Short mmCIF file of C-alpha atoms in Angstrom, two decimals:
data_model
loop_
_atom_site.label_atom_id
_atom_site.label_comp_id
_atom_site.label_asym_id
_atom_site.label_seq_id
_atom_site.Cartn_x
_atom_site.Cartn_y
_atom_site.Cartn_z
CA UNK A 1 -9.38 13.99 -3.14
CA UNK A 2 -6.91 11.15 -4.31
CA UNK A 3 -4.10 10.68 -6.21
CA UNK A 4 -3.21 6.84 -6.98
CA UNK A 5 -5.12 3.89 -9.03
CA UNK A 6 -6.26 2.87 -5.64
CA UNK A 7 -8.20 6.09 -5.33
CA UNK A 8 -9.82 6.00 -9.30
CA UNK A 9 -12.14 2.96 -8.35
CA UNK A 10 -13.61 5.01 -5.75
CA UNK A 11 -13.89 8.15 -7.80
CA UNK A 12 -15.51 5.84 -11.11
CA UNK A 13 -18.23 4.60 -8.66
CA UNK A 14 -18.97 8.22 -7.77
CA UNK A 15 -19.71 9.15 -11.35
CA UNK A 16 -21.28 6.34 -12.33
CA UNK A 17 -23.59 6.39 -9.62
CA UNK A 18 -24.86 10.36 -10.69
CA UNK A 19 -23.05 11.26 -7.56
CA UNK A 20 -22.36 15.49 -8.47
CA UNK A 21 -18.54 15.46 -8.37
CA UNK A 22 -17.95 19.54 -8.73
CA UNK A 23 -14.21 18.64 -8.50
CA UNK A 24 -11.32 16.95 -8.03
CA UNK A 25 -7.76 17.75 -6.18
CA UNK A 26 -5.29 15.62 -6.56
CA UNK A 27 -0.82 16.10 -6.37
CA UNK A 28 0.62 18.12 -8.93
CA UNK A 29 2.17 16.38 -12.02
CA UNK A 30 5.27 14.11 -11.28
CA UNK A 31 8.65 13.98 -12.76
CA UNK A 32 9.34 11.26 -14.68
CA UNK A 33 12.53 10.17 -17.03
CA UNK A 34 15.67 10.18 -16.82
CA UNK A 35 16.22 14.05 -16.44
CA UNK A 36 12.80 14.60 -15.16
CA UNK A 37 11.50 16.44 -18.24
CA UNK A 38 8.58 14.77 -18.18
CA UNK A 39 5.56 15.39 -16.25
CA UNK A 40 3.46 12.45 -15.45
CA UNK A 41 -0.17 13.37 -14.33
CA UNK A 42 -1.50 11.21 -11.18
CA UNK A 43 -4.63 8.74 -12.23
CA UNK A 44 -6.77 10.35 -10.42
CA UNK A 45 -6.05 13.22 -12.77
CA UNK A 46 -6.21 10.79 -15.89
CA UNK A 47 -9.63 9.89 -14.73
CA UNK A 48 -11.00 13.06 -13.56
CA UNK A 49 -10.25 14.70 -17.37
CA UNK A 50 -11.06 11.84 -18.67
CA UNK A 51 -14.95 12.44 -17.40
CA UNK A 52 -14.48 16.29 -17.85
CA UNK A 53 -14.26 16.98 -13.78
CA UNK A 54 -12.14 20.41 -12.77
CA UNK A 55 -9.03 18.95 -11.37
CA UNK A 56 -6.99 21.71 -8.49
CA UNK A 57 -3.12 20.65 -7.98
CA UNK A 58 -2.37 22.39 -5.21
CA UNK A 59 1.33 22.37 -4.15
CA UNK A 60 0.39 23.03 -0.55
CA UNK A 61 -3.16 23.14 1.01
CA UNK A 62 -3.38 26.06 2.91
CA UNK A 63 -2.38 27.95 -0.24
CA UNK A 64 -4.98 30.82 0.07
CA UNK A 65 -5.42 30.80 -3.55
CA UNK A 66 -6.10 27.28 -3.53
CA UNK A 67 -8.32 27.46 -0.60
CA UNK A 68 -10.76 30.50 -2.10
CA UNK A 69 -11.13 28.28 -5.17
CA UNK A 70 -11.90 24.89 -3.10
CA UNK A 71 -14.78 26.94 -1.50
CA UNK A 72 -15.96 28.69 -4.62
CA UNK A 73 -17.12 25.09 -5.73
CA UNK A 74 -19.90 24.61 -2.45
CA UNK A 75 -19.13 20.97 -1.78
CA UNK A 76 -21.26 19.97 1.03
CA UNK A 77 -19.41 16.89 1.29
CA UNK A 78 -15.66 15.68 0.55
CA UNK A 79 -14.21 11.97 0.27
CA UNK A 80 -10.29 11.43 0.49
CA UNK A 81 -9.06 8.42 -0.32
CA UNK A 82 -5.38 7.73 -0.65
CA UNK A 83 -4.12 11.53 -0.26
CA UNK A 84 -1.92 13.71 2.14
CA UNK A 85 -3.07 14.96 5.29
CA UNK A 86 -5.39 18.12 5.36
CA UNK A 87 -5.29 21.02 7.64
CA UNK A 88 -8.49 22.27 9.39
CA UNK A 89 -9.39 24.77 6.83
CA UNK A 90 -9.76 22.21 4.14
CA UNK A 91 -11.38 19.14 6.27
CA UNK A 92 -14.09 21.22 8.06
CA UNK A 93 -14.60 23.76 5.30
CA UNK A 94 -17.98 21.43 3.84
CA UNK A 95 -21.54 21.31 5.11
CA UNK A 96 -21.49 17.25 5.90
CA UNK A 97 -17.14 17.36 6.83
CA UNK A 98 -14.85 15.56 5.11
CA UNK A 99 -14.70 11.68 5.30
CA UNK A 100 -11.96 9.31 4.64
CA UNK A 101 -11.70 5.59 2.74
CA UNK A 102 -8.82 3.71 4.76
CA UNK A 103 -7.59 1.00 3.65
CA UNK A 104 -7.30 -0.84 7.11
CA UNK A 105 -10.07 -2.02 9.80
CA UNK A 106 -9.07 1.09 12.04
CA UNK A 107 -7.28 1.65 14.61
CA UNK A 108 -5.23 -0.95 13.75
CA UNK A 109 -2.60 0.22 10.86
CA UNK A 110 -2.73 3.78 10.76
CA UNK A 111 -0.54 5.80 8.06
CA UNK A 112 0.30 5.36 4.90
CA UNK A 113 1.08 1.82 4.13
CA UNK A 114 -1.35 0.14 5.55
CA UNK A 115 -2.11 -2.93 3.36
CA UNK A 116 1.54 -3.60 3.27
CA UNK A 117 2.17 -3.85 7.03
CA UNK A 118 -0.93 -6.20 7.57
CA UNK A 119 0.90 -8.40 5.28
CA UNK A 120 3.88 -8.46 6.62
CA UNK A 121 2.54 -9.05 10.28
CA UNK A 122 0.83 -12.13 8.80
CA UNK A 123 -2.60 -10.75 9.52
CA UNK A 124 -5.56 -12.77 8.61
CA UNK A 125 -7.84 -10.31 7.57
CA UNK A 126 -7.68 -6.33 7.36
CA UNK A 127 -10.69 -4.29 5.62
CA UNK A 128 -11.85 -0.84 4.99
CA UNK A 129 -12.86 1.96 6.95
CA UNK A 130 -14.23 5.16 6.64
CA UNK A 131 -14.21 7.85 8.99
CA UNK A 132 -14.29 11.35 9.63
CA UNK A 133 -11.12 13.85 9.60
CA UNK A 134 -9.91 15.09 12.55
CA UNK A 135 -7.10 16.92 13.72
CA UNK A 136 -4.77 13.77 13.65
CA UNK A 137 -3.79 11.26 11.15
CA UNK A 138 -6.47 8.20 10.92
CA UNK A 139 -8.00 8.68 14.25
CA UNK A 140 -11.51 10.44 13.32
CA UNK A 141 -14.78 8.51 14.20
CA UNK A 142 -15.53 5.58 12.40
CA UNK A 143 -18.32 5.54 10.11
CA UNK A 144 -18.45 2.16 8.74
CA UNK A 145 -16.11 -0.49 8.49
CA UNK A 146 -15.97 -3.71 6.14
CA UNK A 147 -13.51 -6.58 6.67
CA UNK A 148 -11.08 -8.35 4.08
CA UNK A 149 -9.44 -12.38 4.34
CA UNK A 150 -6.25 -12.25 3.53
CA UNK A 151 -5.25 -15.38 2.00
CA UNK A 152 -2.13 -16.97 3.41
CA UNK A 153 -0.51 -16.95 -0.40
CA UNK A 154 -1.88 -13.43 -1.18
CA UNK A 155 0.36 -10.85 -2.04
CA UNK A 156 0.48 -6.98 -1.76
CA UNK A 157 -1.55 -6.40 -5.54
CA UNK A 158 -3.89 -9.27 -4.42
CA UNK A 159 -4.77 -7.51 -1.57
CA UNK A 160 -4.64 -4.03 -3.14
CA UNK A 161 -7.05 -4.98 -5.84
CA UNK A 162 -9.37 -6.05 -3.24
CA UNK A 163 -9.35 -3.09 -1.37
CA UNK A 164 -9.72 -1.09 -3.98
CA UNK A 165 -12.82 -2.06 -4.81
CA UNK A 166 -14.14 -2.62 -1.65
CA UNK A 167 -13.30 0.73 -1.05
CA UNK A 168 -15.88 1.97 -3.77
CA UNK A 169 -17.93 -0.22 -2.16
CA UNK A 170 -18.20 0.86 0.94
CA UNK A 171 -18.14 4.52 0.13
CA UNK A 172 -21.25 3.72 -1.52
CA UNK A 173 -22.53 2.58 1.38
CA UNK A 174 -21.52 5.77 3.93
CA UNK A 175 -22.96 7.94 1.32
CA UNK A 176 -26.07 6.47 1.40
CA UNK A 177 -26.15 6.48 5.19
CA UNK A 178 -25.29 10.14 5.33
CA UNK A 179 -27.83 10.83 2.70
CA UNK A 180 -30.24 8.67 4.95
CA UNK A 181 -28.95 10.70 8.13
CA UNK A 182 -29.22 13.95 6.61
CA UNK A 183 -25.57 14.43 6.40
CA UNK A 184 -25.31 13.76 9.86
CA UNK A 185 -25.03 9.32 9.93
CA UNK A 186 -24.25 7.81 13.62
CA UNK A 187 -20.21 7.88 14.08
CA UNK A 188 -17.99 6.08 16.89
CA UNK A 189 -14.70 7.06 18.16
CA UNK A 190 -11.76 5.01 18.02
CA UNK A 191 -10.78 2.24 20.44
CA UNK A 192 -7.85 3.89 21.98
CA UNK A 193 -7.15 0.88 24.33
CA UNK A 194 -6.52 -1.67 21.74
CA UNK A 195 -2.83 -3.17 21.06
CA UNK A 196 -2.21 -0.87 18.22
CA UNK A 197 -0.19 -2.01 14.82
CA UNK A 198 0.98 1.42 12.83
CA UNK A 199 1.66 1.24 9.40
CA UNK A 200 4.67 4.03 8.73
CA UNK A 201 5.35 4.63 4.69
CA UNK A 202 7.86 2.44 3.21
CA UNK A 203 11.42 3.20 1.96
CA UNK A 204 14.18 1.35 0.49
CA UNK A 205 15.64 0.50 3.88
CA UNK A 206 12.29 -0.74 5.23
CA UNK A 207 12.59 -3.01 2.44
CA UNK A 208 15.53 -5.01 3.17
CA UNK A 209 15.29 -8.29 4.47
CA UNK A 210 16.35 -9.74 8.19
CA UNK A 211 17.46 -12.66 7.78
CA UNK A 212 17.57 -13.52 11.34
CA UNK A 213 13.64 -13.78 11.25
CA UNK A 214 12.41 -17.21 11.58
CA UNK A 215 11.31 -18.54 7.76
CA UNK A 216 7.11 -17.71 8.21
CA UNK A 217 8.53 -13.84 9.14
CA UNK A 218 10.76 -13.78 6.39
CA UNK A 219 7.87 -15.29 3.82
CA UNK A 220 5.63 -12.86 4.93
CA UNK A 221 7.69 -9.84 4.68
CA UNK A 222 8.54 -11.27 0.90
CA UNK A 223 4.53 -11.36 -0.01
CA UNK A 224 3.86 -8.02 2.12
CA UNK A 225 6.30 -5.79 -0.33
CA UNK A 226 5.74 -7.77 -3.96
CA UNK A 227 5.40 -6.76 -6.70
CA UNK A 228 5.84 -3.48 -5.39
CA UNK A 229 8.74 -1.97 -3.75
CA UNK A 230 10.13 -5.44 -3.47
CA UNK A 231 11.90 -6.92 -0.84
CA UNK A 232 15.83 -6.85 -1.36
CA UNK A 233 19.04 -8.50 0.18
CA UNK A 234 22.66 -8.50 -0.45
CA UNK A 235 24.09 -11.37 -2.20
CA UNK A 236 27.74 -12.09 -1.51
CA UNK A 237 30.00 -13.30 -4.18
CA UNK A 238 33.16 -16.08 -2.87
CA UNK A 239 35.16 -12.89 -3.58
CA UNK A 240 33.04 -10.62 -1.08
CA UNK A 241 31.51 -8.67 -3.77
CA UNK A 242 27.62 -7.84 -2.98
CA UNK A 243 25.00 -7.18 -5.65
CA UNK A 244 21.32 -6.71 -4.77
CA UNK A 245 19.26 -9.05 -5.15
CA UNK A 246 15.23 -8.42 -4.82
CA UNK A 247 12.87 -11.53 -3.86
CA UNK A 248 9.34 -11.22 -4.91
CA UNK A 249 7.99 -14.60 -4.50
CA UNK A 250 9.50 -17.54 -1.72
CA UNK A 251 8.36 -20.20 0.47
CA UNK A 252 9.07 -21.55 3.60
CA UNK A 253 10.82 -25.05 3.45
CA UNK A 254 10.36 -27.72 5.55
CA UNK A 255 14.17 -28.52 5.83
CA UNK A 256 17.11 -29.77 7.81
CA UNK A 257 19.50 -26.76 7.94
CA UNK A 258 21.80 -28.30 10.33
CA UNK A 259 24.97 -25.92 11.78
CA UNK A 260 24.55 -24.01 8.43
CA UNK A 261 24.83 -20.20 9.45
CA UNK A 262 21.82 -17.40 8.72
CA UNK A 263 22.39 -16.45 5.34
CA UNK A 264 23.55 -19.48 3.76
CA UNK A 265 22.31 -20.43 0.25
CA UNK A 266 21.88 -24.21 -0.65
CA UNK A 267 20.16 -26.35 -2.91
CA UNK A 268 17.22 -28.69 -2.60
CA UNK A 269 17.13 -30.94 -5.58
CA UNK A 270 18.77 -29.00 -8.55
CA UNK A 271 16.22 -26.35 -8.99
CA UNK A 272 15.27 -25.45 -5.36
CA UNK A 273 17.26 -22.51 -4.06
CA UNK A 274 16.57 -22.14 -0.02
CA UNK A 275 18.09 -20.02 2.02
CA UNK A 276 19.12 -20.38 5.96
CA UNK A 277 17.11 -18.23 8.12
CA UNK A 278 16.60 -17.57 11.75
CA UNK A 279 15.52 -20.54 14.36
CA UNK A 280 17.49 -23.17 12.24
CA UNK A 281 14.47 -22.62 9.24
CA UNK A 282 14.70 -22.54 5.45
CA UNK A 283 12.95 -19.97 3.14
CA UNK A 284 13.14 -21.31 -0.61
CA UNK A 285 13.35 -18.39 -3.17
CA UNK A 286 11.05 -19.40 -6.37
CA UNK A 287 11.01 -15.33 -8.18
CA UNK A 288 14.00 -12.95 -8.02
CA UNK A 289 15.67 -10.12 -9.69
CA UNK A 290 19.28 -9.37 -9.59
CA UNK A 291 20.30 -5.66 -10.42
CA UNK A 292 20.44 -4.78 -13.83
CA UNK A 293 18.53 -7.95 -15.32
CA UNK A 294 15.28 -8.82 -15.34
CA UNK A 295 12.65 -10.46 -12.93
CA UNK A 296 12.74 -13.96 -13.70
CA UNK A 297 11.73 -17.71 -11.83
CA UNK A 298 14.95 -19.04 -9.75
CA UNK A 299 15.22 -21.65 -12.03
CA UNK A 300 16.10 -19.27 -15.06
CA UNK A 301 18.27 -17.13 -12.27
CA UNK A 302 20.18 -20.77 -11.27
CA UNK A 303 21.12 -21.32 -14.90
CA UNK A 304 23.65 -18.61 -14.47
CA UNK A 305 25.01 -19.20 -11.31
CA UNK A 306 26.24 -22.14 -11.35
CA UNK A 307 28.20 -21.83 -8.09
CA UNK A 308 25.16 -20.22 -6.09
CA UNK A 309 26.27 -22.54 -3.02
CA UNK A 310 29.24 -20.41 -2.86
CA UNK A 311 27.14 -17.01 -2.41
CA UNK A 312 25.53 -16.31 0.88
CA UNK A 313 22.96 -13.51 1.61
CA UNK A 314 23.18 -10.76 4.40
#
């Protein structure tokens, strides 16, 4: 059960490992185009056809029709990576349950954005984690976990690609300890005492970025949303005009900001656009986007703004 590229890896190491996939589910088709006309299958979907594997779409999951035809299959075992939450009927309908491939060294960053929000909190390291579905989202026993360094330059796809594969990895590895077990491998429940980071899904607003923030916050928030969503801001025109304007690479500078106020754009040398931020630091922007043009290195982005020092962020 999966529906995005971060769930395929896990699904081609199944296969090619003889595992007997009887089936996939995965969302139904999404809209795509300008009108919607288009349906765009999931690549989970792409996959699973791909290798001749039955494929359910379920719009919801108690769906009784959807629910005699899960069963007809016999799975004594299901694996969920990167999917929606599942009612009881579903989770405990197998032999073996129903485990899960997180993409986080649990408890820490439960939900659905997980490798995202480790970013942005500057973590060091995150990992993978499976577990077994309970009634609640992410808090099942833990099966096995394996950890992740996060470089301090990495990015969100850096860290996604890893994941990814360590996530075939390691469900691998719990399959071959529940195989070992019986279907029944040693499990341990969660540490509900710990200081707990959550990792809520991401929407446009989430993305926006706070200034205020001291330079390393801001920097981190930058790499924790690029390539994708992207973080954004508001750039302001001399004549109070705002156009968005996405960052999706910057650095912190080690610069004098003086009395400037948060928000202020200046220039370092002739190619070095930093901007003001929170606790008198400097964040210099090196890969940006301004709505309706292209991504493109600041320097390109400074060769048409030619009065940037007059624009200010907010």
């Amino acid at each position: 059960m999966g529906t995005p590229e971060f769930a395929v890896a896990t699904l081609k190491m199944l296969v090619e490992q003889r595992y007997n996939v009887v089936a996939v589910v995965t969302q139904p088709d999404k809209p795509v185009g300008r009108h919607g006309s288009v349906l765009q299958p999931s690549a989970v979907k792409q996959y699973a056809l791909a290798q001749g594997l039955p494929v359910l779409q379920p719009e919801k999951m108690k769906d009784p029709e959807f629910i005699a035809q899960l069963r007809s299959y016999r799975a004594n075992l299901q694996v969920v990576v990167a999917f929606r939450m599942l009612p009881e009927v579903v989770w405990a309908m197998p032999e073996y349950g129903t485990f899960n491939v997180h993409a986080a060294l649990l408890p820490q960053y439960r939900g659905a954005a997980p490798i995202n929000w480790a970013i942005i909190n500057g973590e060091k390291q995150t990992g993978v984690t499976t577990f077994f579905l309970d009634h609640n989202i992410d808090t099942g026993r833990i099966i096995m976990q394996l950890p992740f360094d996060i470089p301090e330059t990495a990015d969100v796809e850096y860290v996604y690609d890893g994941l990814m594969q360590l996530g075939a990895e390691i469900c691998r590895q719990t399959l071959e300890r529940i195989v070992e077990a019986g279907g029944h491998p040693e499990s341990m429940p969660q540490d509900e005492c710990a200081t707990l980071h959550t990792a809520p899904k991401i929407f446009k607003e989430t993305c926006e970025i706070n200034w205020e923030q001291p330079a390393r916050n801001v920097y981190n928030f930058v790499r924790g949303l690029s390539p994708v969503p992207g973080a954004w801001t508001r750039l302001v025109g001399p004549d109070g005009k705002e156009t968005v304007l996405k960052v999706f690479r910057s650095q912190p500078a080690d610069l004098a900001v003086g009395s400037q106020p948060v928000g202020s754009l200046f220039l370092s040398g002739k190619q070095r656009l930093c901007v003001v931020c929170g606790g008198q630091s400097a964040i210099e922007l090196t890969d940006v986007q301004l709505a309706g043009k292209k991504r493109m290195a600041v320097r390109d982005f400074l060769n048409g703004m030619k009065d940037i020092e007059c624009y200010r962020v907010k």
